[in-house]
Amino acid sequence: MAMHGMRGLSIFISDIRNCQNKEQERLRVDKELGNIRNRFKKEKGLTPYDKKKYVWKMLYIYMLGYDVDFGHMEAVSLISAPKYPEKQVGYIVTSCLLNENHDFLRLAINTVCNDIIGQNETFQCLALTLVGNIGGREFAESLAPDVQKLLLSSSCRPLVRKKAALCLLRLFRKNPDVVNVDGWADRMTQLLDERDLGVLTSSMSLLVALVSNNHEAYWTCLPKCVKILERLARNQDVPQEYTYYGIPSPWLQVKTMRALQYFPTIEDPNTRRTLFEVLQWILMGTDVVKNVNKNNASHAVLFEALALVMHLDAEKEMMSQCVALLGKFIAVREPNIRYLGLENMTRMLIVADVQESIKRHQAQIITSLKDPDISICRRALDLLYGMCDITNAKDIVEELLQYLNSADFTMHEELSLKAAILAEKFAPDLSWYVDVILQLIEKAGDFISDDIWFHVVQFVTNNDDLQPYAAAKAKEYLDKPAVDEKMVKVCAYILGEYSHLLARRPGCSPKEIFSIIHEKLPSVSTTTIPLLLSAYAKILMHTQPPDQVLQNQIWTIFTKYESCIDAEIQQRAVEYFALSRKGAAVMDILAEMPKFPERQSSLIKKAEDAEADTAEQSALKLRAQQQPSNALVVTDQHPSNGEPLPVFVGQLSVVKAPNMNNTEDHSSTEQVLSQENGNLSQVDQQPPSADPLSDLLGPLAIEGPPGATVQYENSAVSGLESGPDVVDGSAIVPVEVGTNTIQPIGNIAVRFHALCLKDSGVLYEDPYIQIGIKAEWRAHQGRLVLFLGNKNTSPLVSVQALILPPAHLKMELSLVPDTIPPRAQVQCPLEVVNLRPSRDVAVLDFSYKFGTHMVNIKLRLPAVLNKFLQPLPVSAEEFFPQWRSLSGPPLKLQEVVRGVRPMALPEMANLLHSYRIAISPGLDPNPNNLVASTTFYSENTRAIVCLVRIETDPADRTQLRMTLASGDPTLTFELKEFIKEQLVSIPTVAQAPTPAPPAAPPTPQIPPNDPAALLTDLL
Amino acid sequence: MPVAASAIYFLNLRGDVLINRLYRDDVGGNMVDAFRMHIMQTKELGTCPVRQIGGCSFFYMRISNVYIVIVVSSNANVACAFKFVVEAVALFKSYFGGAFDEDAIRNNFVLIYELLDEIMDFGYPQNLSPEILKLYITQEGVRSPFSSKPSDKPVPNATLQVTGAVGWRREGLVYKKNEVFLDIVESVNLLMSSKGSVLRCDVTGKILMKCFLSGMPDLKLGLNDKIGLEKESQLKSRPPKSGKTIELDDVTFHQCVNLTRFNSEKTVSFVPPDGEFELMKYRITEGVNLPFRVLPTIKELGRTRMEVNVKVKSVFGAKMFALGVVIKIPVPKQTAKTSFQVTSGRAKYQAAIDCLVWKIRKFPGQTEPTLSAEVELISTMAEKKSWTRPPIQMEFQVPMFTASGLRVRFLKVWEKSGYNTVEWVRYITKAGSYEIRC
């Protein structure tokens, strides 16, 4: 061994080991570092032996976790030493201390290259290992062909070829564009004929990487893979050293099956049959044994086989065989195996037909749910959740409820959420649903989110025949001595609304109901008191003929809270008190709540958040994303897509404060909206199809940065509520379609919208080019300058820019050079003249070529209507005569806009102001209204004054009435539509510009809130 | 009296618990693991003596190779807790005969448990005076074989003494030779800028006494401090003597000092406890006589070389001398080679603390030795990191010198039997944190 005789090193190591504590160790290390520095400084006296010794010490110190920021030079220089011990330490220390971007590595490239080309096998191995560990771009550029040659060379020993394959794998993973793999399919096929299992394992790793990149080119490898698998499974010709606990090279088996999963399907019936035989063999041959290592190996093979079976969409018989096998696993006592069984069963749920066979194991799964090991519980819960359908929902939910009593505290949240979702999804009848939720609230009130009880209220409100039952139940629960606060809330609400339906039952007189509710008042928090007050008011109203005693009691409470410090409570008390004195008029105001509109559930999103994303899952997801046109993806598995589930949106504020007319609740509404509407983006999702053309649309369907998701969903809601408007709005927006496969940096639509508001910024950016824009606007004319910046060190060629102006704009683009030199910026001025009002947008058709990539992008130019506006503040004397003189359509148009993104008045004023429409405050006597004016310039019309009036409804911010007047009918119409678009959509977010082509993008953007869709994608 | 501790732990440097005692059950027994994980095994050790982890506060202190950790979960009195630790250590030392370290703890488990029971109850500190505790915790500590065997004394009534007027002194002490030793020990803290201007300077001093006096003597101490002198001149109605007067801040006295008499007559009078004790502590911030001036010039010549020149000037009397002078001159971490020239003492480079260490064993007053060194640096990967230039640190001891200028004017002993006493007075000045920026 090379360590022989290095006394200094072993003394140092034993010194370190003898250190009593960290401090001593640090002192010793610092001393040694000083010594090494001293030695390295006197270059002359350093023998190769000394150098080697000190570099070893450096490595040891580095491994202990100390910073070593010198001596890299010495380490690198050792690489070129002629003797093995020095070379070895040079290679080892270099690959430990340096990373691929390090400058010092350049010094070594030449030596490493020589070692790889050279004849010495040991040196070849060392060099290949180094490159395989820290090889960067430069290594890839200069070494890839040599490494490829080594891999294929027949004169090399397997040891070298093995390392060459792994080295190539690293280079390919890091820089797929540098390593030329064209025509490698044949060579890979050839490589797979290799008899040596070591080389084969390494080559298989390489194949997995290659296939994941482009499976079509490698289909010739498929039969070979099957053959290898067959050879291994039947244990033919497997040397002893590759047999691990009696299993022939489990690593190779797993890798081969993983590679097979990248091929969409197997067409050749012979191969397919052989493969299924092999899989059958694996399934049959695996069992649980005593030896842990053997179990690990054989189970790894088995689970990969299961994944492959699922992927291949095998016959039903095979599937149920898999399930039966897993059933055996979950019956085992050993927790690891049970965990794996449950997890894989959950994964199998995605395959359509197995549900029935899984159901056979329900009892066993429920036993696992009660396991003391929490991770097993979680898996069992996931599985139960996944396998639940209308037939077994009742059993499962009841089981979950029962388990809630004994469950680990950390499980409560997930458990109650899942039970709630299942109850909601699969309720056979509504009274059962109400029962379940009330039980849930009773048992795990802390973990029940508000959404859940909102939903109960909504159900009860919408179903007349449910109301008496719910009220009776509510009373029953409220009668219990210790009640959770959420329970108080829901029961008080239900009793307030519907207790009069029970009036004739014994013990349900208004007075008794009141006293039951009132008993809880001292123990609840301030957020619940308003609800109780509402309930009192309702009870009082429903009591006919009025009961004097009750009335006095309730009035005393109202008067008591009239001076409450909490504004909400105080307001309610004052208002209810005043209202209840009005007598008959109260009936109208405090009448029963109207039915809620049907909406989709929000719970599922929450369940999704709660679900832990294990590493395994994310790996699966990754793989799923890597196979974009996987025709096998099952598309009929959207359990929650089909049935629209009602949800409690927006109206929440109404429930809480039926008669509040300030803007206080605005924020909560918005919050609720953004919470609730998550799953609505499902609407955008179309069934995936294998249409290769739609690949082109793929990259453009990307959504904004993660931060914008909520907003995006938010806009999806408002989009849904005002469906036709949005379609109308987006139809005239040209779509960005390109033949590029290059991912733009940032969201194009977001950038466009930002530029609509300001005059300079970045319009488009990708790894090669950045297009900036700077604009000046004067009346109806504008001057834009496009800045085309080449971000790379090589020139961009065939640059073309074409303007497709809409009819109302006259645009002249000056000459765009054909080539943009490296790291240079080109300016192209663009003259714009506005002829007449229109909302159409000009499109820039831009294309360039980088290397072999032809990139074509179509970009909307921010020469939009509002750029030709000039804010014009007016006084009352100027405004009213003009407003009156323009009367009636087409000069004056009025429209009620619904589905407006809720925003406060100042916010809306800001928005208008940013579109260059000046607000004239104080003109309208009603503070909820906005009056604004602006001047529009165009060549045909010259300056025209436009007047705008927006009336908002403080109770419902999602709708408003807008009146527009100007001297030109087209302008009035266009401006009205323009403002409407801005109010309805969120200007900073892409407005889903896809014009709904029949084929949707093959990788449907996974909405992060639909488990079904996610699971489908996982496969 | 506020709570001072819920539990006390003694740990060695590796973090193993040597002894622990839980006084209240509001902290878990495993809290010390948190201390080990979050304090001892991180870089934070030594940065802040009070840390809060998981609802508990940890106060810790290192004494030789032992960490003493106090854990509390309530709002405890930190100063009281630290004072308790200091006093307890003094107590243990007096029982073990001087040394307090890991070995001493291991050798005296039983005794320590007994003492821990006695000195704190339910988190409230109790009597920590060794004289009294030794009356009833008579178990002998394992002493080093060289310490003298204590004479057999009659066991007097401990209760009487604790509750008596003079709780800190036994009656009926008899010595053949009546002696008093008085030491004034000062430590100078200094931070000086590179240009020689004083940024921060103060002296903390204490007066230590050792009494071997018979009976119940009454002692009176006179210093050249301002209050005492003024009072005296008023009483004797004559102008104060010329000479320096010292203004003492933050004076604290041992419990034996009669405070009413101090307040009325401004004299320090007391009945001393037997043996060693700390009579008073004080601090002065003005008019400090610095014993040393340091004039450094450190030049960085390019990336790989440095030139260090340091001149140290002693400014105390030529007849006095300083002992154990150590000057630590920091150098960058990447120092590789050093060469020195010194006019006195010895210098070397210590990589473990990244300093050039210059030691002068005996340093006479009114001299100025110099050091000049050439330092070669090695080039490193971290290019941008510039050196932060930490301050030069200095250690020394100057006997018979007080940085404050404090002098004992008189020390009178009065006892009703009227015996003669011998008084011994010593002065010494040490370096606290004596730092000079360079």
mmCIF file of N, CA, C and O in Angstrom, chain A residues 20-21 23-24 26-27 30-31 33-38 40-42 67-72 74 98 102 104, chain B residues 13-14 40 45 62 67 304 332-338 349 351-354 376-382 385:
data_model
loop_
_atom_site.group_PDB
_atom_site.id
_atom_site.type_symbol
_atom_site.label_atom_id
_atom_site.label_comp_id
_atom_site.label_asym_id
_atom_site.label_seq_id
_atom_site.Cartn_x
_atom_site.Cartn_y
_atom_site.Cartn_z
ATOM 1 N N GLN A 20 -8.770 14.835 23.030
ATOM 2 C CA GLN A 20 -9.887 14.655 23.951
ATOM 3 C C GLN A 20 -11.139 15.342 23.459
ATOM 4 O O GLN A 20 -12.243 14.893 23.700
ATOM 5 N N ASN A 21 -10.970 16.474 22.836
ATOM 6 C CA ASN A 21 -12.149 17.242 22.435
ATOM 7 C C ASN A 21 -11.867 18.004 21.156
ATOM 8 O O ASN A 21 -10.758 18.004 20.643
ATOM 9 N N GLU A 23 -11.661 21.090 20.557
ATOM 10 C CA GLU A 23 -10.739 22.219 20.627
ATOM 11 C C GLU A 23 -9.295 21.763 20.429
ATOM 12 O O GLU A 23 -8.554 22.348 19.650
ATOM 13 N N GLN A 24 -8.978 20.693 21.124
ATOM 14 C CA GLN A 24 -7.633 20.151 20.974
ATOM 15 C C GLN A 24 -7.374 19.746 19.541
ATOM 16 O O GLN A 24 -6.297 19.971 18.995
ATOM 17 N N ARG A 26 -8.706 20.953 16.894
ATOM 18 C CA ARG A 26 -8.532 22.125 16.045
ATOM 19 C C ARG A 26 -7.116 22.677 16.192
ATOM 20 O O ARG A 26 -6.464 23.025 15.219
ATOM 21 N N LEU A 27 -6.643 22.707 17.427
ATOM 22 C CA LEU A 27 -5.302 23.220 17.651
ATOM 23 C C LEU A 27 -4.263 22.369 16.917
ATOM 24 O O LEU A 27 -3.362 22.885 16.263
ATOM 25 N N ASP A 30 -4.523 23.016 13.175
ATOM 26 C CA ASP A 30 -3.962 24.301 12.787
ATOM 27 C C ASP A 30 -2.438 24.254 12.812
ATOM 28 O O ASP A 30 -1.775 24.818 11.948
ATOM 29 N N LYS A 31 -1.931 23.552 13.792
ATOM 30 C CA LYS A 31 -0.483 23.430 13.872
ATOM 31 C C LYS A 31 0.048 22.703 12.638
ATOM 32 O O LYS A 31 1.017 23.131 12.017
ATOM 33 N N LEU A 33 -1.391 22.407 9.739
ATOM 34 C CA LEU A 33 -1.562 23.212 8.532
ATOM 35 C C LEU A 33 -0.409 24.210 8.421
ATOM 36 O O LEU A 33 0.115 24.435 7.321
ATOM 37 N N GLY A 34 -0.015 24.795 9.573
ATOM 38 C CA GLY A 34 1.113 25.721 9.556
ATOM 39 C C GLY A 34 2.372 25.017 9.071
ATOM 40 O O GLY A 34 3.120 25.541 8.245
ATOM 41 N N ASN A 35 2.543 23.820 9.539
ATOM 42 C CA ASN A 35 3.698 23.023 9.139
ATOM 43 C C ASN A 35 3.682 22.751 7.633
ATOM 44 O O ASN A 35 4.688 22.924 6.940
ATOM 45 N N ILE A 36 2.494 22.366 7.133
ATOM 46 C CA ILE A 36 2.389 22.051 5.702
ATOM 47 C C ILE A 36 2.670 23.306 4.869
ATOM 48 O O ILE A 36 3.391 23.255 3.873
ATOM 49 N N ARG A 37 2.129 24.420 5.325
ATOM 50 C CA ARG A 37 2.368 25.676 4.597
ATOM 51 C C ARG A 37 3.864 25.965 4.533
ATOM 52 O O ARG A 37 4.398 26.317 3.478
ATOM 53 N N ASN A 38 4.489 25.778 5.670
ATOM 54 C CA ASN A 38 5.920 26.027 5.746
ATOM 55 C C ASN A 38 6.665 25.148 4.748
ATOM 56 O O ASN A 38 7.524 25.606 4.007
ATOM 57 N N PHE A 40 5.491 23.582 2.032
ATOM 58 C CA PHE A 40 5.166 23.875 0.631
ATOM 59 C C PHE A 40 5.872 25.142 0.160
ATOM 60 O O PHE A 40 6.148 25.310 -1.010
ATOM 61 N N LYS A 41 6.128 26.034 1.108
ATOM 62 C CA LYS A 41 6.712 27.306 0.716
ATOM 63 C C LYS A 41 8.155 27.104 0.247
ATOM 64 O O LYS A 41 8.588 27.716 -0.703
ATOM 65 N N LYS A 42 8.881 26.236 0.954
ATOM 66 C CA LYS A 42 10.246 26.014 0.461
ATOM 67 C C LYS A 42 10.226 24.882 -0.541
ATOM 68 O O LYS A 42 10.435 23.717 -0.206
ATOM 69 N N ASP A 67 -11.362 23.737 6.551
ATOM 70 C CA ASP A 67 -11.115 24.384 5.272
ATOM 71 C C ASP A 67 -9.660 24.190 4.881
ATOM 72 O O ASP A 67 -8.760 24.476 5.661
ATOM 73 N N VAL A 68 -9.458 23.728 3.678
ATOM 74 C CA VAL A 68 -8.093 23.666 3.176
ATOM 75 C C VAL A 68 -8.083 24.515 1.924
ATOM 76 O O VAL A 68 -8.639 24.131 0.902
ATOM 77 N N ASP A 69 -7.509 25.712 2.023
ATOM 78 C CA ASP A 69 -7.621 26.588 0.860
ATOM 79 C C ASP A 69 -6.271 26.847 0.203
ATOM 80 O O ASP A 69 -6.090 27.820 -0.470
ATOM 81 N N PHE A 70 -5.353 25.960 0.404
ATOM 82 C CA PHE A 70 -4.076 26.115 -0.300
ATOM 83 C C PHE A 70 -3.609 24.722 -0.700
ATOM 84 O O PHE A 70 -4.251 23.722 -0.373
ATOM 85 N N GLY A 71 -2.516 24.707 -1.416
ATOM 86 C CA GLY A 71 -1.916 23.414 -1.720
ATOM 87 C C GLY A 71 -2.567 22.650 -2.863
ATOM 88 O O GLY A 71 -2.136 21.544 -3.173
ATOM 89 N N HIS A 72 -3.574 23.251 -3.490
ATOM 90 C CA HIS A 72 -4.193 22.559 -4.616
ATOM 91 C C HIS A 72 -3.192 22.388 -5.753
ATOM 92 O O HIS A 72 -3.200 21.404 -6.467
ATOM 93 N N GLU A 74 -0.048 21.839 -5.504
ATOM 94 C CA GLU A 74 0.802 20.690 -5.250
ATOM 95 C C GLU A 74 0.069 19.395 -5.600
ATOM 96 O O GLU A 74 0.636 18.490 -6.204
ATOM 97 N N LEU A 98 -11.210 19.657 -5.451
ATOM 98 C CA LEU A 98 -11.626 20.592 -6.499
ATOM 99 C C LEU A 98 -12.983 20.199 -7.052
ATOM 100 O O LEU A 98 -13.382 19.043 -6.987
ATOM 101 N N HIS A 102 -13.316 24.469 -11.344
ATOM 102 C CA HIS A 102 -12.109 25.057 -10.810
ATOM 103 C C HIS A 102 -11.055 25.313 -11.869
ATOM 104 O O HIS A 102 -10.876 24.515 -12.767
ATOM 105 N N PHE A 104 -7.819 25.400 -11.587
ATOM 106 C CA PHE A 104 -6.649 24.536 -11.534
ATOM 107 C C PHE A 104 -6.816 23.280 -12.380
ATOM 108 O O PHE A 104 -5.832 22.694 -12.815
ATOM 109 N N LEU B 13 -14.710 18.318 29.247
ATOM 110 C CA LEU B 13 -14.633 19.009 27.963
ATOM 111 C C LEU B 13 -15.268 18.210 26.842
ATOM 112 O O LEU B 13 -15.628 18.764 25.814
ATOM 113 N N ARG B 14 -15.365 16.910 27.014
ATOM 114 C CA ARG B 14 -16.002 16.108 25.967
ATOM 115 C C ARG B 14 -17.510 16.176 26.042
ATOM 116 O O ARG B 14 -18.207 15.744 25.147
ATOM 117 N N MET B 40 -22.016 22.861 23.113
ATOM 118 C CA MET B 40 -20.651 22.364 23.176
ATOM 119 C C MET B 40 -20.142 21.942 21.818
ATOM 120 O O MET B 40 -18.973 22.113 21.524
ATOM 121 N N LEU B 45 -19.704 27.862 21.399
ATOM 122 C CA LEU B 45 -19.159 27.652 22.733
ATOM 123 C C LEU B 45 -18.211 28.789 23.075
ATOM 124 O O LEU B 45 -17.309 29.114 22.329
ATOM 125 N N ARG B 62 -16.651 27.886 32.328
ATOM 126 C CA ARG B 62 -15.615 26.864 32.273
ATOM 127 C C ARG B 62 -14.590 27.142 33.338
ATOM 128 O O ARG B 62 -14.089 28.259 33.438
ATOM 129 N N TYR B 67 -16.851 22.103 32.702
ATOM 130 C CA TYR B 67 -17.923 23.061 32.465
ATOM 131 C C TYR B 67 -18.939 22.934 33.585
ATOM 132 O O TYR B 67 -19.399 21.832 33.886
ATOM 133 N N THR B 304 2.380 37.971 -0.807
ATOM 134 C CA THR B 304 3.013 36.839 -0.140
ATOM 135 C C THR B 304 4.014 37.233 0.928
ATOM 136 O O THR B 304 4.654 36.362 1.495
ATOM 137 N N PRO B 332 -1.748 36.539 9.271
ATOM 138 C CA PRO B 332 -2.792 35.869 8.494
ATOM 139 C C PRO B 332 -2.701 34.360 8.601
ATOM 140 O O PRO B 332 -1.650 33.808 8.938
ATOM 141 N N LYS B 333 -3.809 33.720 8.275
ATOM 142 C CA LYS B 333 -3.900 32.277 8.413
ATOM 143 C C LYS B 333 -2.947 31.550 7.480
ATOM 144 O O LYS B 333 -2.517 30.444 7.782
ATOM 145 N N GLN B 334 -2.663 32.177 6.356
ATOM 146 C CA GLN B 334 -1.856 31.444 5.367
ATOM 147 C C GLN B 334 -0.356 31.645 5.562
ATOM 148 O O GLN B 334 0.414 31.486 4.628
ATOM 149 N N THR B 335 0.036 32.018 6.775
ATOM 150 C CA THR B 335 1.454 32.203 7.042
ATOM 151 C C THR B 335 2.224 30.900 6.843
ATOM 152 O O THR B 335 1.825 29.849 7.341
ATOM 153 N N ALA B 336 3.311 30.992 6.100
ATOM 154 C CA ALA B 336 4.073 29.772 5.849
ATOM 155 C C ALA B 336 5.420 29.803 6.554
ATOM 156 O O ALA B 336 5.786 28.878 7.259
ATOM 157 N N LYS B 337 6.167 30.901 6.366
ATOM 158 C CA LYS B 337 7.521 30.933 6.922
ATOM 159 C C LYS B 337 7.725 32.235 7.678
ATOM 160 O O LYS B 337 7.217 33.280 7.282
ATOM 161 N N THR B 338 8.487 32.155 8.768
ATOM 162 C CA THR B 338 8.737 33.364 9.534
ATOM 163 C C THR B 338 10.206 33.419 9.925
ATOM 164 O O THR B 338 10.838 32.383 10.141
ATOM 165 N N TYR B 349 6.550 31.385 15.824
ATOM 166 C CA TYR B 349 5.232 31.415 15.183
ATOM 167 C C TYR B 349 4.424 30.236 15.676
ATOM 168 O O TYR B 349 4.894 29.098 15.644
ATOM 169 N N ALA B 351 1.170 28.271 14.828
ATOM 170 C CA ALA B 351 0.125 28.136 13.807
ATOM 171 C C ALA B 351 -1.239 27.903 14.443
ATOM 172 O O ALA B 351 -2.260 28.295 13.899
ATOM 173 N N ALA B 352 -1.262 27.271 15.607
ATOM 174 C CA ALA B 352 -2.546 26.920 16.209
ATOM 175 C C ALA B 352 -3.357 28.154 16.566
ATOM 176 O O ALA B 352 -4.585 28.109 16.538
ATOM 177 N N ILE B 353 -2.692 29.274 16.910
ATOM 178 C CA ILE B 353 -3.465 30.474 17.219
ATOM 179 C C ILE B 353 -3.210 31.579 16.213
ATOM 180 O O ILE B 353 -3.676 32.695 16.378
ATOM 181 N N ASP B 354 -2.481 31.272 15.156
ATOM 182 C CA ASP B 354 -2.188 32.232 14.108
ATOM 183 C C ASP B 354 -1.531 33.484 14.660
ATOM 184 O O ASP B 354 -1.952 34.604 14.367
ATOM 185 N N GLU B 376 6.362 35.105 5.468
ATOM 186 C CA GLU B 376 6.028 34.752 4.088
ATOM 187 C C GLU B 376 4.703 34.008 4.073
ATOM 188 O O GLU B 376 4.462 33.136 4.903
ATOM 189 N N LEU B 377 3.862 34.369 3.116
ATOM 190 C CA LEU B 377 2.534 33.757 3.052
ATOM 191 C C LEU B 377 2.454 32.828 1.858
ATOM 192 O O LEU B 377 3.148 33.012 0.858
ATOM 193 N N ILE B 378 1.559 31.875 1.969
ATOM 194 C CA ILE B 378 1.346 30.952 0.862
ATOM 195 C C ILE B 378 0.123 31.437 0.101
ATOM 196 O O ILE B 378 -0.778 32.047 0.686
ATOM 197 N N SER B 379 0.109 31.220 -1.200
ATOM 198 C CA SER B 379 -1.063 31.688 -1.963
ATOM 199 C C SER B 379 -2.202 30.685 -1.790
ATOM 200 O O SER B 379 -1.979 29.482 -1.684
ATOM 201 N N THR B 380 -3.401 31.206 -1.705
ATOM 202 C CA THR B 380 -4.553 30.325 -1.420
ATOM 203 C C THR B 380 -5.630 30.506 -2.467
ATOM 204 O O THR B 380 -5.548 31.357 -3.343
ATOM 205 N N MET B 381 -6.658 29.656 -2.321
ATOM 206 C CA MET B 381 -7.780 29.705 -3.265
ATOM 207 C C MET B 381 -8.665 30.907 -2.995
ATOM 208 O O MET B 381 -9.202 31.512 -3.896
ATOM 209 N N ALA B 382 -8.841 31.209 -1.698
ATOM 210 C CA ALA B 382 -9.753 32.298 -1.356
ATOM 211 C C ALA B 382 -9.049 33.616 -1.633
ATOM 212 O O ALA B 382 -8.326 34.140 -0.819
ATOM 213 N N LYS B 385 -10.573 37.272 0.151
ATOM 214 C CA LYS B 385 -10.623 37.495 1.593
ATOM 215 C C LYS B 385 -9.442 38.335 2.047
ATOM 216 O O LYS B 385 -8.299 37.896 1.991
#
